[in-house]
Coordinates of C-alpha atoms (C1' of nucleotides) in Angstrom, one line a residue:
Chain A
X1 CA 38.5 46.5 6.2
X2 CA 40.4 46.4 9.4
X3 CA 40.6 42.6 9.5
X4 CA 40.3 41.6 5.8
X5 CA 40.9 42.9 2.4
X6 CA 38.0 44.0 0.3
X7 CA 38.3 40.8 -1.8
X8 CA 37.9 38.8 1.4
X9 CA 41.5 37.6 1.2
X10 CA 43.6 37.8 4.3
X11 CA 46.4 40.3 4.2
X12 CA 49.0 37.8 5.4
X13 CA 48.0 35.3 2.7
X14 CA 48.4 38.0 0.0
X15 CA 51.8 38.8 1.4
X16 CA 52.8 35.1 1.6
X17 CA 51.8 34.6 -2.0
X18 CA 53.8 37.6 -3.2
X19 CA 56.8 36.4 -1.4
X20 CA 56.4 32.9 -2.6
X21 CA 56.2 34.1 -6.2
X22 CA 59.3 36.3 -5.7
X23 CA 61.3 33.4 -4.3
X24 CA 60.1 30.9 -7.0
X25 CA 61.0 33.7 -9.5
X26 CA 64.5 33.5 -8.2
X27 CA 64.6 37.0 -6.9
X28 CA 66.3 36.0 -3.7
X29 CA 68.9 33.5 -4.7
X30 CA 72.3 32.6 -3.3
X31 CA 71.8 33.7 0.3
X32 CA 70.3 37.1 -0.4
X33 CA 68.5 38.3 2.6
X34 CA 64.8 39.0 2.2
X35 CA 63.4 42.3 3.5
X36 CA 63.0 42.5 7.3
X37 CA 59.7 42.2 9.0
X38 CA 59.7 46.0 9.6
X39 CA 60.5 46.8 6.0
X40 CA 57.7 44.6 4.7
X41 CA 55.3 45.9 7.2
X42 CA 56.0 49.4 6.0
X43 CA 55.9 48.5 2.3
X44 CA 52.6 46.7 2.5
X45 CA 51.1 48.9 5.1
X46 CA 50.4 46.1 7.6
X47 CA 51.6 45.4 11.1
X48 CA 54.7 43.4 11.9
X49 CA 52.5 40.6 13.3
X50 CA 50.9 40.2 9.9
X51 CA 54.3 39.9 8.2
X52 CA 55.3 37.4 10.8
X53 CA 52.2 35.3 10.1
X54 CA 53.1 35.2 6.4
X55 CA 56.6 34.2 7.1
X56 CA 55.4 31.5 9.5
X57 CA 53.5 29.9 6.6
X58 CA 56.4 30.1 4.3
X59 CA 58.7 28.5 6.9
X60 CA 56.3 25.6 7.4
X61 CA 56.2 25.2 3.6
X62 CA 60.0 25.1 3.6
X63 CA 60.2 28.1 1.3
X64 CA 62.4 30.1 3.6
X65 CA 64.4 29.8 6.7
X66 CA 65.0 32.4 9.4
X67 CA 67.9 33.2 11.6
X68 CA 67.4 35.4 14.7
X69 CA 69.5 38.4 14.4
X70 CA 70.4 37.8 10.8
X71 CA 67.3 37.7 8.7
X72 CA 65.1 35.6 6.4
X73 CA 66.5 33.7 3.5
X74 CA 65.1 31.7 0.6
X75 CA 65.6 28.0 1.2
X76 CA 68.4 26.7 -1.0
X77 CA 67.2 24.7 -4.0
X78 CA 70.2 22.7 -4.6
X79 CA 71.1 21.0 -7.8
X80 CA 68.9 18.3 -9.1
X81 CA 65.5 17.3 -7.8
X82 CA 65.6 20.1 -5.4
X83 CA 62.4 20.5 -3.5
X84 CA 60.9 18.9 -0.6
X85 CA 57.6 18.8 -2.6
X86 CA 56.9 17.2 -5.8
X87 CA 54.7 19.4 -7.9
X88 CA 51.3 19.2 -9.5
X89 CA 52.8 19.9 -12.8
X90 CA 54.7 16.6 -12.5
X91 CA 51.4 14.8 -12.2
X92 CA 49.9 16.6 -15.1
X93 CA 53.0 15.7 -17.1
X94 CA 51.9 12.1 -16.7
X95 CA 49.9 12.4 -19.9
X96 CA 53.1 13.0 -21.9
X97 CA 54.2 9.4 -22.0
X98 CA 51.3 7.3 -20.5
X99 CA 47.9 6.4 -21.5
X100 CA 44.6 6.1 -19.6
X101 CA 42.3 3.1 -20.1
X102 CA 38.8 3.3 -18.6
X103 CA 37.7 0.2 -16.7
X104 CA 34.6 1.6 -15.2
X105 CA 33.1 4.8 -16.7
X106 CA 32.2 7.9 -14.7
X107 CA 29.0 7.5 -12.8
X108 CA 27.3 8.5 -9.6
X109 CA 27.9 6.1 -6.7
X110 CA 27.2 6.1 -3.0
X111 CA 30.5 6.0 -1.0
X112 CA 30.3 7.6 2.4
X113 CA 34.0 7.4 3.1
X114 CA 35.0 9.1 -0.2
X115 CA 32.2 11.7 0.3
X116 CA 33.5 12.6 3.7
X117 CA 37.1 12.9 2.5
X118 CA 35.8 15.4 -0.1
X119 CA 33.9 17.1 2.7
X120 CA 30.6 16.7 1.0
X121 CA 27.3 16.9 2.8
X122 CA 25.8 14.1 0.7
X123 CA 27.0 10.5 0.7
X124 CA 27.3 10.1 -3.0
X125 CA 30.2 10.9 -5.3
X126 CA 31.0 10.4 -8.9
X127 CA 33.5 7.7 -9.6
X128 CA 35.6 6.5 -12.5
X129 CA 38.2 3.7 -12.5
X130 CA 41.0 3.4 -14.9
X131 CA 44.4 1.9 -15.6
X132 CA 47.5 4.0 -16.5
X133 CA 49.8 2.3 -18.9
X134 CA 53.2 2.9 -20.3
X135 CA 54.3 1.3 -23.5
X136 CA 51.2 -0.9 -23.3
X137 CA 51.9 -2.1 -19.9
X138 CA 49.8 -1.2 -16.9
X139 CA 51.7 0.1 -13.9
X140 CA 49.0 2.0 -12.0
X141 CA 45.3 1.3 -11.1
X142 CA 43.4 4.4 -10.2
X143 CA 40.0 5.1 -8.7
X144 CA 38.9 8.7 -8.9
X145 CA 36.1 10.2 -6.8
X146 CA 34.8 13.6 -7.8
X147 CA 32.9 16.4 -6.2
X148 CA 29.5 16.8 -7.9
X149 CA 30.6 20.1 -9.5
X150 CA 33.8 18.5 -10.9
X151 CA 31.8 15.5 -12.2
X152 CA 29.5 18.0 -13.9
X153 CA 32.4 19.7 -15.6
X154 CA 33.6 16.3 -16.9
X155 CA 30.2 14.8 -17.9
X156 CA 30.7 15.3 -21.6
X157 CA 34.2 13.9 -21.8
X158 CA 34.0 10.7 -23.9
X159 CA 37.4 9.6 -22.7
X160 CA 36.0 9.0 -19.3
X161 CA 32.4 8.0 -19.9
X162 CA 33.0 5.1 -22.3
X163 CA 34.3 1.8 -21.0
X164 CA 37.5 0.7 -22.6
X165 CA 38.3 4.1 -24.0
X166 CA 42.0 4.8 -24.3
X167 CA 43.4 8.3 -24.2
X168 CA 46.2 10.4 -22.8
X169 CA 44.3 12.8 -20.7
X170 CA 44.7 13.5 -17.0
X171 CA 41.8 14.2 -14.7
X172 CA 43.4 17.2 -13.1
X173 CA 44.4 18.6 -16.5
X174 CA 40.8 18.5 -17.6
X175 CA 39.5 19.9 -14.3
X176 CA 42.1 22.7 -14.3
X177 CA 40.6 24.2 -17.5
X178 CA 37.0 23.4 -16.8
X179 CA 36.5 24.5 -13.2
X180 CA 36.0 28.1 -12.3
X181 CA 39.0 28.1 -10.0
X182 CA 42.2 26.2 -10.8
X183 CA 43.7 23.4 -8.9
X184 CA 46.3 24.8 -6.5
X185 CA 47.5 22.0 -4.3
X186 CA 47.1 18.3 -3.3
X187 CA 47.5 16.5 -0.1
X188 CA 49.1 13.2 -0.7
X189 CA 49.2 10.2 1.5
X190 CA 51.3 7.1 0.8
X191 CA 51.0 3.7 2.2
X192 CA 51.2 0.0 1.2
X193 CA 48.4 -2.4 0.5
X194 CA 47.9 -5.9 -0.8
X195 CA 46.5 -6.3 -4.3
X196 CA 42.9 -7.3 -4.3
X197 CA 42.0 -9.9 -6.9
X198 CA 40.4 -7.6 -9.5
X199 CA 43.1 -5.1 -9.0
X200 CA 45.8 -7.8 -9.4
X201 CA 44.1 -9.0 -12.6
X202 CA 44.0 -5.5 -14.0
X203 CA 47.7 -4.9 -13.2
X204 CA 48.9 -8.3 -14.1
X205 CA 50.3 -9.2 -10.7
X206 CA 49.2 -11.8 -8.2
X207 CA 46.6 -11.3 -5.6
X208 CA 48.2 -10.3 -2.3
X209 CA 51.2 -8.8 -3.9
X210 CA 52.4 -5.6 -2.2
X211 CA 51.4 -2.4 -3.9
X212 CA 52.2 1.2 -3.2
X213 CA 49.0 3.1 -2.5
X214 CA 49.0 6.8 -3.1
X215 CA 45.9 8.8 -2.1
X216 CA 45.7 12.4 -3.3
X217 CA 43.1 15.0 -2.5
X218 CA 43.2 17.9 -4.9
X219 CA 42.2 21.3 -3.8
X220 CA 41.3 24.4 -5.8
X221 CA 42.7 27.8 -5.0
X222 CA 39.8 28.4 -2.6
X223 CA 40.7 25.3 -0.6
X224 CA 37.8 23.3 -2.0
X225 CA 38.5 19.6 -2.4
X226 CA 37.3 18.5 -5.8
X227 CA 39.0 15.2 -6.5
X228 CA 40.1 12.2 -4.5
X229 CA 42.4 9.8 -6.4
X230 CA 43.3 6.4 -5.0
X231 CA 46.3 5.0 -6.9
X232 CA 47.9 1.6 -6.6
X233 CA 51.3 1.3 -8.1
X234 CA 53.4 -1.7 -8.9
X235 CA 56.5 -1.1 -6.7
X236 CA 58.9 -2.4 -9.2
X237 CA 57.9 0.3 -11.6
X238 CA 57.5 3.2 -9.2
X239 CA 59.1 4.6 -6.1
X240 CA 58.6 7.9 -4.5
X241 CA 61.7 10.0 -3.7
X242 CA 61.9 13.1 -1.5
X243 CA 64.7 15.1 -0.1
X244 CA 64.3 16.2 3.5
X245 CA 66.2 19.0 5.0
X246 CA 66.8 20.7 8.2
X247 CA 64.5 23.5 9.2
X248 CA 66.6 25.8 11.4
X249 CA 70.2 26.6 11.8
Chain B
X1 CA 59.7 34.7 32.0
X2 CA 57.1 36.7 30.1
X3 CA 58.3 35.5 26.8
X4 CA 59.7 32.1 27.6
X5 CA 59.5 29.3 30.1
X6 CA 62.3 28.9 32.6
X7 CA 63.4 25.8 30.7
X8 CA 63.7 27.9 27.6
X9 CA 60.9 26.0 25.9
X10 CA 58.2 28.1 24.3
X11 CA 54.7 27.8 25.9
X12 CA 53.0 27.2 22.6
X13 CA 55.3 24.3 21.8
X14 CA 54.6 22.7 25.2
X15 CA 50.9 23.0 24.5
X16 CA 51.3 21.7 21.0
X17 CA 53.1 18.7 22.2
X18 CA 50.6 18.0 24.9
X19 CA 47.8 18.2 22.4
X20 CA 49.7 16.0 19.9
X21 CA 50.2 13.4 22.5
X22 CA 46.5 13.5 23.5
X23 CA 45.5 13.0 19.8
X24 CA 48.0 10.3 19.2
X25 CA 46.8 8.6 22.4
X26 CA 43.4 8.6 20.8
X27 CA 41.8 10.9 23.3
X28 CA 39.8 12.8 20.7
X29 CA 38.5 10.1 18.3
X30 CA 35.3 10.0 16.2
X31 CA 34.8 13.7 15.7
X32 CA 35.0 14.7 19.4
X33 CA 35.7 18.4 19.6
X34 CA 38.9 19.5 21.2
X35 CA 38.7 22.2 23.9
X36 CA 38.1 25.7 22.6
X37 CA 40.9 28.3 22.5
X38 CA 39.4 30.0 25.5
X39 CA 39.2 26.8 27.5
X40 CA 42.8 25.9 26.8
X41 CA 44.0 29.4 27.5
X42 CA 42.4 29.3 30.9
X43 CA 43.6 25.7 31.7
X44 CA 47.2 26.4 30.7
X45 CA 47.3 30.0 32.0
X46 CA 48.3 31.4 28.6
X47 CA 46.7 33.9 26.3
X48 CA 44.4 32.9 23.5
X49 CA 47.0 33.9 21.0
X50 CA 49.4 31.4 22.4
X51 CA 46.8 28.6 22.1
X52 CA 46.3 29.7 18.5
X53 CA 50.0 29.5 17.7
X54 CA 50.0 25.9 19.0
X55 CA 46.9 25.0 16.9
X56 CA 48.5 26.6 13.9
X57 CA 51.4 24.2 14.1
X58 CA 49.1 21.2 14.6
X59 CA 47.1 22.2 11.5
X60 CA 50.1 22.5 9.3
X61 CA 51.2 19.0 10.6
X62 CA 47.8 17.7 9.6
X63 CA 47.0 16.6 13.1
X64 CA 43.8 18.6 13.4
X65 CA 41.4 20.6 11.3
X66 CA 39.4 23.6 12.4
X67 CA 36.0 24.9 11.5
X68 CA 35.0 28.5 12.2
X69 CA 32.1 28.6 14.5
X70 CA 32.3 24.9 15.3
X71 CA 35.6 24.1 16.8
X72 CA 38.8 22.0 16.5
X73 CA 38.8 18.3 15.6
X74 CA 41.4 15.6 15.4
X75 CA 42.1 14.8 11.8
X76 CA 40.4 11.6 10.7
X77 CA 42.9 8.7 10.6
X78 CA 41.3 6.8 7.8
X79 CA 44.4 4.8 7.0
X80 CA 46.0 5.5 10.5
X81 CA 48.6 8.0 9.8
X82 CA 50.8 9.0 12.6
X83 CA 52.9 11.9 11.5
X84 CA 53.9 14.0 8.6
X85 CA 57.6 14.0 8.1
X86 CA 58.5 17.1 6.1
X87 CA 61.8 17.8 7.8
X88 CA 64.7 16.3 9.7
X89 CA 63.3 17.8 12.9
X90 CA 60.1 15.8 12.5
X91 CA 62.2 12.6 12.4
X92 CA 64.1 13.6 15.5
X93 CA 60.8 14.4 17.2
X94 CA 60.0 10.7 16.9
X95 CA 61.5 10.2 20.3
X96 CA 58.8 12.2 21.8
X97 CA 56.1 9.6 21.4
X98 CA 57.8 6.4 20.4
X99 CA 60.3 3.9 21.9
X100 CA 63.2 2.0 20.3
X101 CA 63.8 -1.7 21.2
X102 CA 67.1 -3.2 20.1
X103 CA 66.8 -6.5 18.2
X104 CA 70.4 -6.9 17.1
X105 CA 73.0 -4.7 18.8
X106 CA 75.4 -2.5 16.9
X107 CA 78.3 -4.4 15.4
X108 CA 80.5 -4.5 12.4
X109 CA 79.2 -6.5 9.4
X110 CA 80.0 -7.0 5.8
X111 CA 77.4 -5.6 3.5
X112 CA 78.6 -4.5 0.1
X113 CA 75.3 -2.9 -1.0
X114 CA 75.0 -0.8 2.2
X115 CA 78.6 0.1 2.1
X116 CA 78.3 1.4 -1.5
X117 CA 75.2 3.4 -0.7
X118 CA 77.2 5.1 2.1
X119 CA 79.9 5.7 -0.5
X120 CA 82.5 3.7 1.5
X121 CA 85.7 2.3 0.2
X122 CA 85.5 -0.8 2.4
X123 CA 82.8 -3.4 2.1
X124 CA 81.9 -3.4 5.8
X125 CA 79.5 -1.2 7.7
X126 CA 78.2 -1.1 11.3
X127 CA 74.7 -2.3 11.7
X128 CA 72.0 -2.2 14.3
X129 CA 68.5 -3.6 14.0
X130 CA 65.6 -2.3 16.1
X131 CA 61.8 -2.0 16.4
X132 CA 60.0 1.3 16.9
X133 CA 57.0 1.1 19.1
X134 CA 54.1 3.5 20.0
X135 CA 52.0 2.8 23.0
X136 CA 53.7 -0.6 23.3
X137 CA 52.9 -1.6 19.8
X138 CA 55.6 -2.1 17.2
X139 CA 54.9 -0.3 14.0
X140 CA 58.3 -0.1 12.3
X141 CA 61.2 -2.4 11.8
X142 CA 64.5 -0.6 11.1
X143 CA 67.9 -1.7 10.0
X144 CA 70.5 1.1 10.3
X145 CA 73.9 0.9 8.6
X146 CA 76.5 3.4 9.8
X147 CA 79.6 5.0 8.4
X148 CA 82.6 3.8 10.6
X149 CA 83.0 7.3 12.0
X150 CA 79.4 7.4 13.0
X151 CA 79.6 3.9 14.5
X152 CA 82.7 5.1 16.5
X153 CA 80.7 8.0 17.8
X154 CA 77.9 5.7 19.0
X155 CA 80.1 2.9 20.3
X156 CA 79.5 3.7 24.0
X157 CA 75.7 4.1 23.8
X158 CA 74.3 1.3 25.8
X159 CA 70.8 1.9 24.3
X160 CA 72.2 0.5 21.0
X161 CA 74.8 -2.0 22.1
X162 CA 72.7 -4.2 24.3
X163 CA 70.2 -6.5 22.9
X164 CA 66.6 -5.9 24.1
X165 CA 67.4 -2.4 25.4
X166 CA 64.4 -0.1 25.3
X167 CA 64.9 3.7 25.1
X168 CA 63.5 6.7 23.4
X169 CA 66.5 7.9 21.5
X170 CA 66.8 8.5 17.8
X171 CA 70.0 7.6 15.9
X172 CA 70.1 10.9 14.1
X173 CA 69.5 12.7 17.4
X174 CA 72.6 11.0 18.9
X175 CA 74.7 11.5 15.8
X176 CA 73.7 15.2 15.6
X177 CA 75.4 16.0 18.9
X178 CA 78.3 13.5 18.6
X179 CA 79.6 14.1 15.1
X180 CA 81.8 17.0 14.3
X181 CA 79.4 18.3 11.6
X182 CA 75.6 18.1 12.1
X183 CA 73.1 16.3 10.0
X184 CA 71.8 18.6 7.3
X185 CA 69.6 16.5 5.0
X186 CA 68.3 13.2 4.0
X187 CA 67.4 11.5 0.8
X188 CA 64.3 9.4 1.1
X189 CA 62.9 6.7 -1.2
X190 CA 59.6 5.1 -0.6
X191 CA 58.2 1.9 -2.0
X192 CA 56.2 -1.2 -1.0
X193 CA 57.6 -4.6 -0.1
X194 CA 56.3 -8.0 1.2
X195 CA 57.2 -8.9 4.8
X196 CA 60.0 -11.4 5.0
X197 CA 59.5 -14.0 7.7
X198 CA 61.8 -12.7 10.4
X199 CA 60.5 -9.2 9.8
X200 CA 56.9 -10.4 10.0
X201 CA 57.7 -12.1 13.3
X202 CA 59.2 -9.0 14.8
X203 CA 56.3 -6.8 13.7
X204 CA 53.6 -9.3 14.5
X205 CA 52.2 -9.6 11.0
X206 CA 52.1 -12.4 8.5
X207 CA 54.9 -13.3 6.0
X208 CA 54.0 -11.8 2.7
X209 CA 52.0 -8.9 4.2
X210 CA 52.5 -5.6 2.4
X211 CA 54.8 -3.2 4.2
X212 CA 55.8 0.4 3.4
X213 CA 59.5 0.5 2.9
X214 CA 61.3 3.8 3.5
X215 CA 65.0 4.1 2.8
X216 CA 66.8 7.2 4.1
X217 CA 70.3 8.3 3.6
X218 CA 71.4 11.0 6.0
X219 CA 74.0 13.5 5.0
X220 CA 76.0 15.9 7.2
X221 CA 76.5 19.5 6.3
X222 CA 79.6 18.6 4.2
X223 CA 77.5 16.1 2.2
X224 CA 79.0 13.1 3.8
X225 CA 76.6 10.2 4.0
X226 CA 76.7 8.8 7.6
X227 CA 73.7 6.7 8.0
X228 CA 71.5 4.5 5.9
X229 CA 68.2 3.5 7.5
X230 CA 65.9 0.9 6.0
X231 CA 62.5 1.1 7.6
X232 CA 59.6 -1.2 7.1
X233 CA 56.3 0.2 8.4
X234 CA 53.0 -1.5 9.1
X235 CA 50.7 0.3 6.7
X236 CA 47.7 0.1 9.1
X237 CA 49.6 2.3 11.5
X238 CA 51.6 4.5 9.3
X239 CA 51.3 6.5 6.1
X240 CA 53.5 9.1 4.6
X241 CA 51.9 12.4 3.9
X242 CA 53.1 15.2 1.7
X243 CA 51.6 18.4 0.4
X244 CA 52.0 19.1 -3.3
X245 CA 51.9 22.6 -4.6
X246 CA 51.5 24.3 -7.9
X247 CA 54.0 26.6 -9.5
X248 CA 57.0 24.9 -7.9
X249 CA 57.7 24.1 -11.5
Chain C
dC1 C1' 13.0 33.8 9.6
dG2 C1' 16.0 36.7 12.2
dT3 C1' 18.6 36.9 16.9
dT4 C1' 21.9 35.6 19.8
dA5 C1' 25.8 33.0 21.7
dT6 C1' 29.8 30.4 20.6
dT7 C1' 34.0 29.7 18.2
dT8 C1' 37.5 30.4 15.1
dG9 C1' 39.9 34.0 11.8
dT10 C1' 42.2 38.3 11.0
dG11 C1' 44.6 42.4 12.4
dC12 C1' 47.0 45.6 15.3
dG13 C1' 49.6 47.3 19.3
dT14 C1' 52.9 46.6 22.8
dA15 C1' 56.5 44.6 25.6
dT16 C1' 60.4 41.8 26.4
dG17 C1' 63.8 38.1 25.3
dT18 C1' 67.6 36.3 22.4
dA19 C1' 70.8 35.9 18.7
dT20 C1' 73.8 38.2 15.5
dT21 C1' 76.5 41.8 13.7
Chain D
dA1 C1' 78.5 48.2 24.0
dA2 C1' 75.0 49.2 20.7
dA3 C1' 72.1 48.4 16.9
dT4 C1' 69.5 45.2 14.3
dA5 C1' 66.4 41.3 13.5
dC6 C1' 63.8 37.5 14.7
dA7 C1' 61.0 34.9 18.8
dT8 C1' 57.7 34.7 22.2
dA9 C1' 53.8 36.5 24.7
dC10 C1' 49.8 39.2 26.0
dG11 C1' 46.2 42.3 25.2
dC12 C1' 42.2 44.1 22.5
dA13 C1' 38.8 44.6 18.7
dC14 C1' 36.1 43.1 15.1
dA15 C1' 34.7 39.7 11.3
dA16 C1' 32.8 35.5 9.8
dA17 C1' 30.9 30.9 10.2
dT18 C1' 28.0 28.0 12.8
dA19 C1' 24.5 26.4 15.8
dA20 C1' 20.6 26.9 18.8
dC21 C1' 16.5 29.3 19.7

DNA sequence: CGTTATTTGTGCGTATGTATT
DNA sequence: AAATACATACGCACAAATAAC
């Protein structure tokens, strides 16, 4: 118990999560200083170094900023589309006004690259391909590769296993309730790609047209990758906006 | 000198930069293990904790991943990402491993669209066009439009006013020290676009090839837009990475 | 199958430097 | 000038995962 909590969760991660929640719960708004390292160390019965490690993570997430000699402060969430990160909930919210149409139903498939990105030992994943439409018009083509355990959890979902099925579900929405541990974060990578012919046909554009390619790897709370989604968006109908800000000073 | 180098640069940052360079220079491809913490500590004459600190930063940048009991590995560049830009500092850090080559020197130009995006009254901006290269290869074509005050501040910078000049500056790095108020944030918008002919020539790709287009508007601390940068990246050599989180609402 | 060596992960203690108040 | 608070650095100990035997 000297190095880890009984649950097996690191003390600095517990502390980081508590502080994250407190900040998201607006408990340190408008420039209020957070407790000092020494105060938190005393409160949580850990060393100052452990507190520092928690803060270090929060800084790299952009949750707080620190000023030597002054203290630690919650990062300002100014007005409108405030954060540096989009959120998972935004993605789940997709189902509110879009539909999903299955092009190729969920089934097992050998894909070494996808398997390695999901950090699987085997070379097979479970794959489903669909279009996302809005008002009847397709704007995004998605290929989803699933961890075997995730595929298991979705095996009985008719909306994914029948070709041509139309529904308003999201994969992560389904996974979130059916997996033992919920989805906590996603690593997103954005680049551009030319439309392959079948993809162009599905999206109603020309082969070779530029598309915005967005890859997302979804991780559960225990950092296990469960889903790799490869999206191709029509750029006229989608652009990704972020606000960057300064770290220190 | 026990806590900092004479230059005032932290030892762990020096080490992190060296390792970053080595990885970007492809010195640890195809799953080669990086040196262990103990080896690096001995080589750089620092403690193991200092090495860990450096690795921690590289992990949060997505440059490497670590496996207990096995070692540290360069993150796979499936789509060839270079960097994660989560903050303004990351963009300023570009000068560490890339060069800038002027295609069209800084000069006044009428551009109503750019002027309005910079919230100018007039319809003229100051514009400079350049390539950004890494290891001698161009990966990004950039058109920068400047607020008159910003252009004034950069008027005597030979690296921007002479065609063909090659340097390792960043515009925001220059502006940050020369403007009365520093740069505080940027609004970024990402989409895909086909390469126009002159752009394709400059980047060494074909006309019509898909490019990642990233527009950024930089704002000073008093919310004054001073720079509009329109970047076109070669997707093989660049992808934009973000981490999405739960509960950020 | 356990044992051992290697390597990273976590935690604590201490010392000193630097920035702010 | 002094107190406060964060920043960097080194040291040690032990835990946990992995691989080799």
